Coordinates of C-alpha atoms and ligand atoms in Angstrom, one line a residue:
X1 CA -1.9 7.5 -11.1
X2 CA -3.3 4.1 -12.0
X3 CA -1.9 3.0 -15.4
X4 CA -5.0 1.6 -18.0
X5 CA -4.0 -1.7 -18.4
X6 CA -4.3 -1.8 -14.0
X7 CA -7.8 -0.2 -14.4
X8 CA -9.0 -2.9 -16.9
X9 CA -8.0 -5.5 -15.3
X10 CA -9.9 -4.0 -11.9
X11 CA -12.8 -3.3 -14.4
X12 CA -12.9 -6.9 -15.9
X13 CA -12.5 -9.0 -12.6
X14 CA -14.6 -6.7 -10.6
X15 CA -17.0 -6.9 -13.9
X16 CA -16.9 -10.8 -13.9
X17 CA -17.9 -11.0 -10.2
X18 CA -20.8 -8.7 -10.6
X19 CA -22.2 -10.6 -13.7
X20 CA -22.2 -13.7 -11.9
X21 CA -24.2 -12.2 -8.7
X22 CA -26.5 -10.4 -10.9
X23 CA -27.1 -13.5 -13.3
X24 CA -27.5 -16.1 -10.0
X25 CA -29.5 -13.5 -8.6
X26 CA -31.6 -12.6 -11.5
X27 CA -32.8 -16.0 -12.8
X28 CA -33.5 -16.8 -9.1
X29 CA -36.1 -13.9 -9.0
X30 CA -36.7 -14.7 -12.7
X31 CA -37.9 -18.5 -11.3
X32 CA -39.9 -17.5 -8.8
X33 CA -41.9 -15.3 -10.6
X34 CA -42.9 -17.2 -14.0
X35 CA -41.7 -20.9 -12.5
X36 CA -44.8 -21.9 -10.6
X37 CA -45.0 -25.1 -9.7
X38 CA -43.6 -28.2 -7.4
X39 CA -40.0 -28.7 -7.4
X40 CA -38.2 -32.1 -6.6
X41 CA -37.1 -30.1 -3.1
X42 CA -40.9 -30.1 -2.1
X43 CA -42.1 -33.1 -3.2
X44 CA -39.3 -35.2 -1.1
X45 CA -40.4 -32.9 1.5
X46 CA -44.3 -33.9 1.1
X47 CA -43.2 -37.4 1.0
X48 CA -41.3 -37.4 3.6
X49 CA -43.9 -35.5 5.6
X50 CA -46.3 -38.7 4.5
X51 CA -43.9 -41.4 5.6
X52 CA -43.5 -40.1 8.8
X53 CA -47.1 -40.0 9.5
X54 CA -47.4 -43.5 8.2
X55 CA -44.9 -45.1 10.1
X56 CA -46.3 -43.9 13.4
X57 CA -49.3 -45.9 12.3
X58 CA -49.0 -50.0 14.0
X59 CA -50.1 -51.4 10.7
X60 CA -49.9 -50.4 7.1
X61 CA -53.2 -51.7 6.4
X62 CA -55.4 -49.9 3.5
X63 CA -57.7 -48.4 6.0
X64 CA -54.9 -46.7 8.5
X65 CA -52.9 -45.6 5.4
X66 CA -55.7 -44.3 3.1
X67 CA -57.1 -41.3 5.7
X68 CA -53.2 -39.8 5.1
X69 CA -52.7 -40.1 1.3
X70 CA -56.3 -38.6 0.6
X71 CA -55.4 -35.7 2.8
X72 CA -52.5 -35.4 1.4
X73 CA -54.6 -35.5 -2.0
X74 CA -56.6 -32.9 -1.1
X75 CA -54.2 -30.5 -0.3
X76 CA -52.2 -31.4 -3.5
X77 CA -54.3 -32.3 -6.0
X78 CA -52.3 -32.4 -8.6
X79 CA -50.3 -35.0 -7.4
X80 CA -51.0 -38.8 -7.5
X81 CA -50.7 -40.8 -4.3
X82 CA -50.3 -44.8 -4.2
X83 CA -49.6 -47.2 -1.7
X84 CA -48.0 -50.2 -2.9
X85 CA -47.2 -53.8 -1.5
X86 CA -43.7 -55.2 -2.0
X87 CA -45.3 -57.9 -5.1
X88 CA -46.5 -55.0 -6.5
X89 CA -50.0 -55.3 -5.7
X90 CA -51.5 -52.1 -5.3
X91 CA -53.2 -51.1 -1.4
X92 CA -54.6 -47.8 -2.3
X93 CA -54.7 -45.0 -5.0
X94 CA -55.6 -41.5 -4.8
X95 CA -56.7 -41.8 -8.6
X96 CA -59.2 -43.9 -7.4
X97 CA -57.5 -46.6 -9.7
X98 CA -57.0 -49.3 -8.2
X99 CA -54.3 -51.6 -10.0
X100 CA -51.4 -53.8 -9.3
X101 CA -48.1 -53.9 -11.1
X102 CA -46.1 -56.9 -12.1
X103 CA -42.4 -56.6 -11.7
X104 CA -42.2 -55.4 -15.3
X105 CA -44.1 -52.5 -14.7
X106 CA -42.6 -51.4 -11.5
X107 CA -39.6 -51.6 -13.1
X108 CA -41.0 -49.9 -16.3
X109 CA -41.8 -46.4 -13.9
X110 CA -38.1 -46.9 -12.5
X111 CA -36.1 -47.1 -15.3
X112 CA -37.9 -44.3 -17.2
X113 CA -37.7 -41.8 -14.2
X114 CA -35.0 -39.7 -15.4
X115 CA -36.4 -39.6 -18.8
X116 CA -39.7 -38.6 -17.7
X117 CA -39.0 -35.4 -15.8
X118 CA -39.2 -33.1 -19.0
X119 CA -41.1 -35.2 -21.3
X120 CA -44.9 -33.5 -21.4
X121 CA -46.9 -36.7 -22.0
X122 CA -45.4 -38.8 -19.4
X123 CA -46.0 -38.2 -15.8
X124 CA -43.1 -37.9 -13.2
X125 CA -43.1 -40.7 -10.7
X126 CA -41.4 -40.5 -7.5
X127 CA -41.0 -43.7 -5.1
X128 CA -40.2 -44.0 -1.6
X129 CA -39.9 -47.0 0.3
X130 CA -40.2 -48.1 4.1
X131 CA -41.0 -51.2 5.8
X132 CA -43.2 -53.0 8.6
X133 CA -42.3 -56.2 10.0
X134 CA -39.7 -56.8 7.3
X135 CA -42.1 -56.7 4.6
X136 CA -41.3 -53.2 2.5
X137 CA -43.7 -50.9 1.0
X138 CA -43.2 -48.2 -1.5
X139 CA -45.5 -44.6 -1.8
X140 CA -45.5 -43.8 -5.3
X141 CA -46.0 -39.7 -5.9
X142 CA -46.5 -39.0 -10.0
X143 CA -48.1 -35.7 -11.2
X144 CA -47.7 -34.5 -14.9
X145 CA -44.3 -32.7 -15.8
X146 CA -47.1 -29.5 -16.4
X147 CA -47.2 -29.4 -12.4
X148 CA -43.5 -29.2 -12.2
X149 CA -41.6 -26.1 -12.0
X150 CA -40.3 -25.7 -15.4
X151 CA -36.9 -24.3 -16.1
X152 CA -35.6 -23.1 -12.8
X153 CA -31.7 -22.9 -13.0
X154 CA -30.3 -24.7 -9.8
X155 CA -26.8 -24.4 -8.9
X156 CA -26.1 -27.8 -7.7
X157 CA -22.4 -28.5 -7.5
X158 CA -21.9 -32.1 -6.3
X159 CA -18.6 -32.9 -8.1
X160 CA -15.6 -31.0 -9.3
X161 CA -16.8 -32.4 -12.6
X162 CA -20.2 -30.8 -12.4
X163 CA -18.5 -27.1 -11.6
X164 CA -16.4 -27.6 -14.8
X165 CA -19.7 -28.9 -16.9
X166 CA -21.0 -25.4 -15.9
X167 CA -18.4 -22.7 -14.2
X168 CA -15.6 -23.4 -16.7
X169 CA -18.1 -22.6 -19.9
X170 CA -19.6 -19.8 -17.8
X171 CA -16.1 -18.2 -17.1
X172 CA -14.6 -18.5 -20.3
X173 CA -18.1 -16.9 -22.1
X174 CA -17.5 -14.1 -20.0
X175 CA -13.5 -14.2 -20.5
X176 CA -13.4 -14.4 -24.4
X177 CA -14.5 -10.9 -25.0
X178 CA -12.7 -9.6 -22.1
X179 CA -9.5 -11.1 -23.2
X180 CA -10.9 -9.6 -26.8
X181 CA -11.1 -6.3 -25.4
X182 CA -7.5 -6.4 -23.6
X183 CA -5.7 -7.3 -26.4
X184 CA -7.6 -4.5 -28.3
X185 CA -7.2 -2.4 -25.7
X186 CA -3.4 -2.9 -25.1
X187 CA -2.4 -2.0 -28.8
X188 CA -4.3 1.3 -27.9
X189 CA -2.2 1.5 -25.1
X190 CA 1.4 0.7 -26.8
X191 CA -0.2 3.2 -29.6
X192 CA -1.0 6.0 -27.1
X193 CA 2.9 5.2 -25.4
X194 CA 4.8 5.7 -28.6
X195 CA 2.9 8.7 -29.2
X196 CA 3.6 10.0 -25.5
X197 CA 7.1 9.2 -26.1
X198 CA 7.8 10.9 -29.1
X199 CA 5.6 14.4 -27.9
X200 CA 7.9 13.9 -25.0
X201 CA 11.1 14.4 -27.0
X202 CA 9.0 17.4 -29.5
X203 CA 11.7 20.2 -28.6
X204 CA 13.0 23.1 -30.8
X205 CA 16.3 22.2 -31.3
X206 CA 15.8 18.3 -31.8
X207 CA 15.0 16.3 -34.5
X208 CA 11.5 15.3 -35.2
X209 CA 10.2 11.6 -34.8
X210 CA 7.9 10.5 -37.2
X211 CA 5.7 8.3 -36.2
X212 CA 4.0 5.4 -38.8
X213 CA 0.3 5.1 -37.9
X214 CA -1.6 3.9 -41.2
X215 CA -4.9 3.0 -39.2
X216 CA -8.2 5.1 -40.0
X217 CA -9.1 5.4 -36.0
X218 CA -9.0 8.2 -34.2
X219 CA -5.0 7.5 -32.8
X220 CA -4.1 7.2 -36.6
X221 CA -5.4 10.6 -36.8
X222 CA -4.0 11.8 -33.6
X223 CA -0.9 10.5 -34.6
X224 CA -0.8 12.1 -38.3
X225 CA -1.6 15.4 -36.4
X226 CA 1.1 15.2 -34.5
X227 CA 3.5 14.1 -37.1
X228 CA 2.4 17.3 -39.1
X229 CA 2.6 19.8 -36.1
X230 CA 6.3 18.2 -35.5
X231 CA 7.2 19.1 -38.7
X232 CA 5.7 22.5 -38.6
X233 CA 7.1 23.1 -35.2
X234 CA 10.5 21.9 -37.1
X235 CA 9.7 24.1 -40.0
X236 CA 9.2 27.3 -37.6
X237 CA 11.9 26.5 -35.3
X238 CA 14.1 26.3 -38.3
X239 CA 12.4 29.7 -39.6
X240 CA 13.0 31.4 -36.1
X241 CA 16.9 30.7 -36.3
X242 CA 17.2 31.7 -39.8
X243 CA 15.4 35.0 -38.6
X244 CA 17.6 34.9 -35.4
X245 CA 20.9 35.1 -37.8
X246 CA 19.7 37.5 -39.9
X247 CA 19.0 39.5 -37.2
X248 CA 22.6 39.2 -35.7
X249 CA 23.9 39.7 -38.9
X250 CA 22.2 42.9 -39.2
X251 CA 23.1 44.2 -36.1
X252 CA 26.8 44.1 -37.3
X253 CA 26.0 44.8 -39.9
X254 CA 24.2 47.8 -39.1
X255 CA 26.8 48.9 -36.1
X256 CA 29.8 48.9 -39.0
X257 CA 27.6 50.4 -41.5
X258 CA 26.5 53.1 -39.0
X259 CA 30.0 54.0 -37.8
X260 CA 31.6 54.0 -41.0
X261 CA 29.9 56.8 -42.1
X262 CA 29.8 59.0 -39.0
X263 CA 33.1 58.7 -38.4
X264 CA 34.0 60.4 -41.6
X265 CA 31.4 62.9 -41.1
X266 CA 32.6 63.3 -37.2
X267 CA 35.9 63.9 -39.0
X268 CA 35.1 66.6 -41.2
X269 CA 32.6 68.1 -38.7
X270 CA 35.8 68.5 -36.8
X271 CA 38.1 70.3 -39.5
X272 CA 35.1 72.6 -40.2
X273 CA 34.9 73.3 -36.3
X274 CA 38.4 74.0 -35.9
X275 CA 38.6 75.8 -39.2
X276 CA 41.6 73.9 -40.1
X277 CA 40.7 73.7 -43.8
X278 CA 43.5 75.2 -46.6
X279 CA 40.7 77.0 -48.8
X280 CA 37.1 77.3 -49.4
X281 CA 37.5 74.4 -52.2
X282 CA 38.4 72.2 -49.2
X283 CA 35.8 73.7 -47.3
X284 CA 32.8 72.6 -49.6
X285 CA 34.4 69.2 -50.0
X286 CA 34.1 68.4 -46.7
X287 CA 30.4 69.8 -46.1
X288 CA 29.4 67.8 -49.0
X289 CA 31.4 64.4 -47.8
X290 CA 29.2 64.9 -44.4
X291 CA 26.0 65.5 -46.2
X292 CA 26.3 62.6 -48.6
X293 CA 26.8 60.4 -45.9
X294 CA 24.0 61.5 -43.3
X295 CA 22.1 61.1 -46.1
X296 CA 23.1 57.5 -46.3
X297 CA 22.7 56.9 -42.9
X298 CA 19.2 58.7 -43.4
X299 CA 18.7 56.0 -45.9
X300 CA 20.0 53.1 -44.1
X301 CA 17.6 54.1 -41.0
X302 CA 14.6 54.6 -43.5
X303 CA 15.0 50.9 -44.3
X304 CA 15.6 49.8 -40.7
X305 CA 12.1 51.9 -40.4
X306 CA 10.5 49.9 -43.5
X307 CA 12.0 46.6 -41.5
X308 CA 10.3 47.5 -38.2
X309 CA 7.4 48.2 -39.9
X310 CA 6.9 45.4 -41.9
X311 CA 7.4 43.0 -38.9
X312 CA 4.8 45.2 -37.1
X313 CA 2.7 43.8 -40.1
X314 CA 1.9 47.6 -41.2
X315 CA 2.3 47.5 -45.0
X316 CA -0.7 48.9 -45.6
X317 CA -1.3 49.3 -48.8
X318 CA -3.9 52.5 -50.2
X319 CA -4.6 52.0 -53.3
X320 CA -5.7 54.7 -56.0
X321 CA -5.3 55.1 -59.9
X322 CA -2.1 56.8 -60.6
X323 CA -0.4 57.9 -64.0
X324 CA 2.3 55.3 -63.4
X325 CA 4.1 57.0 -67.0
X326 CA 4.6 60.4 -65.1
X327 CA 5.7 59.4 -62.1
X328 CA 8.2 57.3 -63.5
X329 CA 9.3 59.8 -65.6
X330 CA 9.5 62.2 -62.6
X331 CA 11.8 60.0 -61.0
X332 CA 13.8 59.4 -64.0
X333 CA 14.4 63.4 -64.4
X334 CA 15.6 63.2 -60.8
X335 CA 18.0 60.7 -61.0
X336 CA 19.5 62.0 -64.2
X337 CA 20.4 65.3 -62.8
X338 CA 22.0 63.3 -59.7
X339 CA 24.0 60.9 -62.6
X340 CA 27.3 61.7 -63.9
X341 CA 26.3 61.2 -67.6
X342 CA 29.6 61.3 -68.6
X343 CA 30.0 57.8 -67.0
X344 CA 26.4 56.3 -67.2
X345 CA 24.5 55.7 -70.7
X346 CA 20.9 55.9 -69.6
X347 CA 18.7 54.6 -71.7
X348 CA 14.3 55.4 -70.8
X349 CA 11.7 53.5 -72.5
X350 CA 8.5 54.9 -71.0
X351 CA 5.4 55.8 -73.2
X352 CA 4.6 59.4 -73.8
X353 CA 0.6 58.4 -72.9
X354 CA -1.0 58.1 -69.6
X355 CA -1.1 54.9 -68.1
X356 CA -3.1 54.7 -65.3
X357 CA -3.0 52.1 -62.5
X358 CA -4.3 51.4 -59.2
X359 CA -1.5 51.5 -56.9
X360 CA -0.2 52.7 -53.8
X361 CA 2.1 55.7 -55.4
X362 CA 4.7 56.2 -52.6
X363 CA 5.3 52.4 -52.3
X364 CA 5.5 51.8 -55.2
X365 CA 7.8 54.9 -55.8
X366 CA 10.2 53.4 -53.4
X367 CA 10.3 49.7 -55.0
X368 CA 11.1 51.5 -58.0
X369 CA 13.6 54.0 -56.2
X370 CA 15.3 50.8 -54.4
X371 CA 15.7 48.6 -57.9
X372 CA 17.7 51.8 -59.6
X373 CA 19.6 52.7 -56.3
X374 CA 20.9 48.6 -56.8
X375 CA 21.3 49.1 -60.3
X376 CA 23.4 52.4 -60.0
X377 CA 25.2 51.0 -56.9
X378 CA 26.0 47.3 -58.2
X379 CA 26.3 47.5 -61.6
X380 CA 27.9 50.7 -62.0
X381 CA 31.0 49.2 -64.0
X382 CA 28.8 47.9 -66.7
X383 CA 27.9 52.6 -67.2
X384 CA 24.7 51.6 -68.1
X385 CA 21.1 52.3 -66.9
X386 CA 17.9 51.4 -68.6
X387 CA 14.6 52.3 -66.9
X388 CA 11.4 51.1 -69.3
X389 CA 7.7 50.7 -68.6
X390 CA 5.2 48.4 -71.6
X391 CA 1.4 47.8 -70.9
X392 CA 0.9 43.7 -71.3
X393 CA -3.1 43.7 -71.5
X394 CA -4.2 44.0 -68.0
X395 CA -0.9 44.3 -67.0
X396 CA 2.2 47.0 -66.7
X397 CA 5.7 45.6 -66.2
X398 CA 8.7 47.9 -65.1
X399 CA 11.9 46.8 -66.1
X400 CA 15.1 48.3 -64.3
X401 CA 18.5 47.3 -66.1
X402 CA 22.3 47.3 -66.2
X403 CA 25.3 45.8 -67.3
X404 CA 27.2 45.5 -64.1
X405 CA 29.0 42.1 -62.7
X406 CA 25.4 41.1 -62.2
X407 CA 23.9 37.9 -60.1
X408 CA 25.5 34.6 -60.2
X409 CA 22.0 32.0 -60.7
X410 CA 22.6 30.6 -57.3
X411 CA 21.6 33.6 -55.8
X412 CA 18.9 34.8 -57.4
X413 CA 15.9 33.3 -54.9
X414 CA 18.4 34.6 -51.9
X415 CA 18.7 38.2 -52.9
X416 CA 14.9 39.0 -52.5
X417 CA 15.4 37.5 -48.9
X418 CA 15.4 39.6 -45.9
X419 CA 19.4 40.5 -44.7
X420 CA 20.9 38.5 -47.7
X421 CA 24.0 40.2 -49.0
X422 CA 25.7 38.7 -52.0
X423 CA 29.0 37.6 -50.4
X424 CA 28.7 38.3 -47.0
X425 CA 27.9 41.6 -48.0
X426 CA 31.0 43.7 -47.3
X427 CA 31.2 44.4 -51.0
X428 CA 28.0 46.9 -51.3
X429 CA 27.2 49.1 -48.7
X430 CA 23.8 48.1 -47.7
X431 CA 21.5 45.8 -45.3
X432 CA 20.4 43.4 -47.5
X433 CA 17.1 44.6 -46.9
X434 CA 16.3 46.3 -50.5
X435 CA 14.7 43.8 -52.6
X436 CA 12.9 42.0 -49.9
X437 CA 11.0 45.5 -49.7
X438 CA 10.5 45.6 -53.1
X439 CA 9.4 42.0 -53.1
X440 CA 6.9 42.9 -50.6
X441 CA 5.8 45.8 -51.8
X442 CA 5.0 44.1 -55.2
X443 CA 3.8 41.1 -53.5
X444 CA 1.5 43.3 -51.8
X445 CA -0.3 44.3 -55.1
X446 CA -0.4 41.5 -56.5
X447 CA 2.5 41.4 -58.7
X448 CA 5.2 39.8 -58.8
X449 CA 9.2 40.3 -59.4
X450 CA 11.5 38.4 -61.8
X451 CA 15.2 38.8 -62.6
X452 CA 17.5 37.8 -65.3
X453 CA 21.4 38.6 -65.1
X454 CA 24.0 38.0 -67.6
X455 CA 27.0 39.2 -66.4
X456 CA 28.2 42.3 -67.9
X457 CA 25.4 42.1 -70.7
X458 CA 22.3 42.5 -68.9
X459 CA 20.8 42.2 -65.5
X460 CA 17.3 43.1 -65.4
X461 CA 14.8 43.4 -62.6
X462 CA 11.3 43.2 -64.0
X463 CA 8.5 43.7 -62.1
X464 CA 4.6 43.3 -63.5
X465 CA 1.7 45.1 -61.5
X466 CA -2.0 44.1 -62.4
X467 CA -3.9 47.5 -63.9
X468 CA -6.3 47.2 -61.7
X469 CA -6.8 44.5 -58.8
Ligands
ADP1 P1 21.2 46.0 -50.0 O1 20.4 46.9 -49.1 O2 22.4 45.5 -49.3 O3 21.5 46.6 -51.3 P2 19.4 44.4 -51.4 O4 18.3 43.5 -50.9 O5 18.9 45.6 -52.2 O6 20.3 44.8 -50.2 O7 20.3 43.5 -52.4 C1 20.8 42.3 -52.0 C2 22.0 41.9 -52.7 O8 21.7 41.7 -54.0 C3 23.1 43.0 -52.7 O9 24.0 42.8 -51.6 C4 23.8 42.8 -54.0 O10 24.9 42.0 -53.8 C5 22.8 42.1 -54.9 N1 22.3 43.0 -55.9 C6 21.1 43.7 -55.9 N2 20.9 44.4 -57.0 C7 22.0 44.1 -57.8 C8 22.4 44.4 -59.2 N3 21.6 45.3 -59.9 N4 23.5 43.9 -59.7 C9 24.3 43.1 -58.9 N5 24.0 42.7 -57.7 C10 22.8 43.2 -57.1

């Protein structure tokens, strides 16, 4: 492929030529058609014409000379024909003037001959001389510069000198704005490179160039695009390897938290099989080992569920007006009969009257159910569990406490993000995946979620849903 800065220069030479045909060409037409008239070409040719009949004549009397200039006369009659004697005196005039010149005159129509060509007033005089018998005579043709061709551009090149006077100005008027437009043209071009350069090296795992454009133009802009989809391409590569690791991590995360559990339950599945249990006692121990934990790997594959589901973009939200009091006092009962409240001081602040909300029940049930699961699971050395629900105006706000080891400041953004386990994780039990449900599910309407931990005094999850949306 044929690199710009080649083609220009094809375009500009190729261009310079063609401007010079068409302009030679185009005031030659031009001439022929509005410059009517004699040019100096045809009147040395008329002249000549005239001499040469004349000196086929044995004298140069007035009577053998006069038949020639009045026909030429005739034919031309704008021009001026005179026969002169070398003194000056005149021997015939086609003006019908007859008048001799004295040295000064002759002289006079000499001398001013090049000033006369374009000067209105003053006719042009051409003289021609030839001689009989050693005696010289001169034809004299004048006509007004009105009869002459006017303007016709003749590209006489004599000297070297007379092609500069005209081709050098010529050639540089068409140069200056070529040269104008290259050196325009080749900043575009090292713009255009550095761009192509640095969308050559765009690539996922390398770092982006930015690229300093500050011009208004359209390569400023192409280049300010680019420098913004680098660094969104940046961003999103660096989002898809975050995603990436969380994914790997949950996959281990997942396999240990999966096999932990069904090997005890394989374990007692198999002493219940073999019936090689001491008493009953022992029996209902280990039935109620395996059905606490298939219930947790029910749980833990509920949220793997909620994950797929989310990714699938399928948190659809149906929203209707719900007593949000009951239901939370519904789920309260429940987990109270589940508590040991020998070890647990719960503590329920939920008004006795309806509040009534427009939410999506069974979401919001499971953002709720999620925060308290935490709570009982994390902070269960702090034997507390506070559960409350206050109107704010158009607002409700659910707050879920306990007095556990709580969450150290650094991590408080990270919890609510997808697979983030407070160190590393192996310390609780689950995926990481909790909050960032019930972040999403809040997020979803419209609400949002705060938190506030004091070690061992108070963490507290608060979460505030607009009434009605
Ligand atoms: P998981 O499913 O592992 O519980 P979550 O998203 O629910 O994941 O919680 C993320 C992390 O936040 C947990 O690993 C835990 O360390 C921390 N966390 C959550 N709730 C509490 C709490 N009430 N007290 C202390 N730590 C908590």
């Amino acid at each position: 492929m044929m690199k710009n800065r080649t083609k220009l220069w094809i375009i500009m030479l190729t261009s310079i030529v063609f401007s010079l045909i068409l302009f030679i060409w185009l005031t030659t037409i031009s001439g022929n058609i509005w410059n009517k008239g004699y040019d100096l070409n045809t009147l040395n040719a008329i002249s000549q014409e005239m001499l040469k009949a004349i000196e086929q004549q044995n004298t140069y009397d007035k009577d053998k000379i006069q038949p020639i200039l009045d026909q030429a006369h005739h034919k031309h009659p704008d021009l001026r024909f005179e026969w002169l004697a070398s003194d000056g005196s005149m021997l015939y005039d086609t003006s019908g003037e007859i008048q001799s010149y004295d040295f000064k005159q002759l002289a006079d129509r000499f001398i001013n001959l090049p000033n006369n060509l374009w000067d209105v007033n003053k006719p042009i005089t051409l003289a021609y001389s030839t001689s009989k018998n050693g005696q010289p005579y001169y034809l004299f043709l004048s006509l007004s510069s009105d009869a002459m061709k006017q303007g016709q551009v003749y590209f006489f090149v004599r000297t070297i000198k007379a092609l500069y006077s005209w081709a050098l100005p010529l050639l540089l008027s068409f140069l200056v704005p070529y040269m104008l437009s290259l050196l325009f043209f080749s900043s575009v071009n090292r713009r255009i490179g550095k761009l192509n350069q640095a969308l050559n090296l765009v690539n996922i795992r390398s770092d982006v160039v930015v690229l300093e454009d500050k011009s208004k133009d359209e390569i400023g802009q192409l280049t300010r695009h680019y420098n913004s989809m680098a660094q969104r391409i940046r961003s999103q590569a660096d989002e898809i390897e975050q995603f990436e690791n969380g994914r790997k991590l949950l996959l281990s995360n997942l396999s240990h938290d999966l096999r932990t559990p069904l090997t005890m339950i394989l374990g007692y599945a198999e002493t219940i099989h073999t019936g090689s249990y001491n008493n009953e006692n022992e029996l209902k121990t280990s039935a109620k080992i395996i059905l606490q934990r298939s219930r947790y790997m029910d749980k833990l594959l509920d949220q793997l569920l909620d994950i797929a589901r989310l990714d699938a973009n399928a948190l659809e939200v149906h929203l209707a007006a719900h007593n949000l009091s009951e239901m939370m006092r519904k789920i309260v009962a429940e987990y109270m009969l589940f508590l040991d409240e020998q070890s647990f001081s719960i503590e329920v602040d939920i008004p006795d009257e309806d509040i009534h909300v427009l939410i999506d029940a069974p979401l919001i049930e499971r953002a709720i159910r999620n925060l308290l699961d935490n709570a009982i699971r994390y902070g269960k050395d702090g034997h507390f569990l506070g559960i409350g629900l206050v109107e704010e105006g158009d607002y409700v706000c659910i707050t879920i406490k306990d007095k556990g080891r709580g969450i150290a400041p650094e991590d408080h953004e990270l919890i609510f993000e997808r697979f983030y386990r407070v160190d590393g994780g192996r310390s609780g039990e689950g995926l990481g995946i909790g909050l960032s449900i019930v972040k999403e599910i809040v997020e979803s309407h419209q609400g949002h979620i705060r938190l506030i931990s004091t070690p061992h005094l108070k963490t507290l999850f608060m979460v505030r849903l607009p009434k009605n949306q």
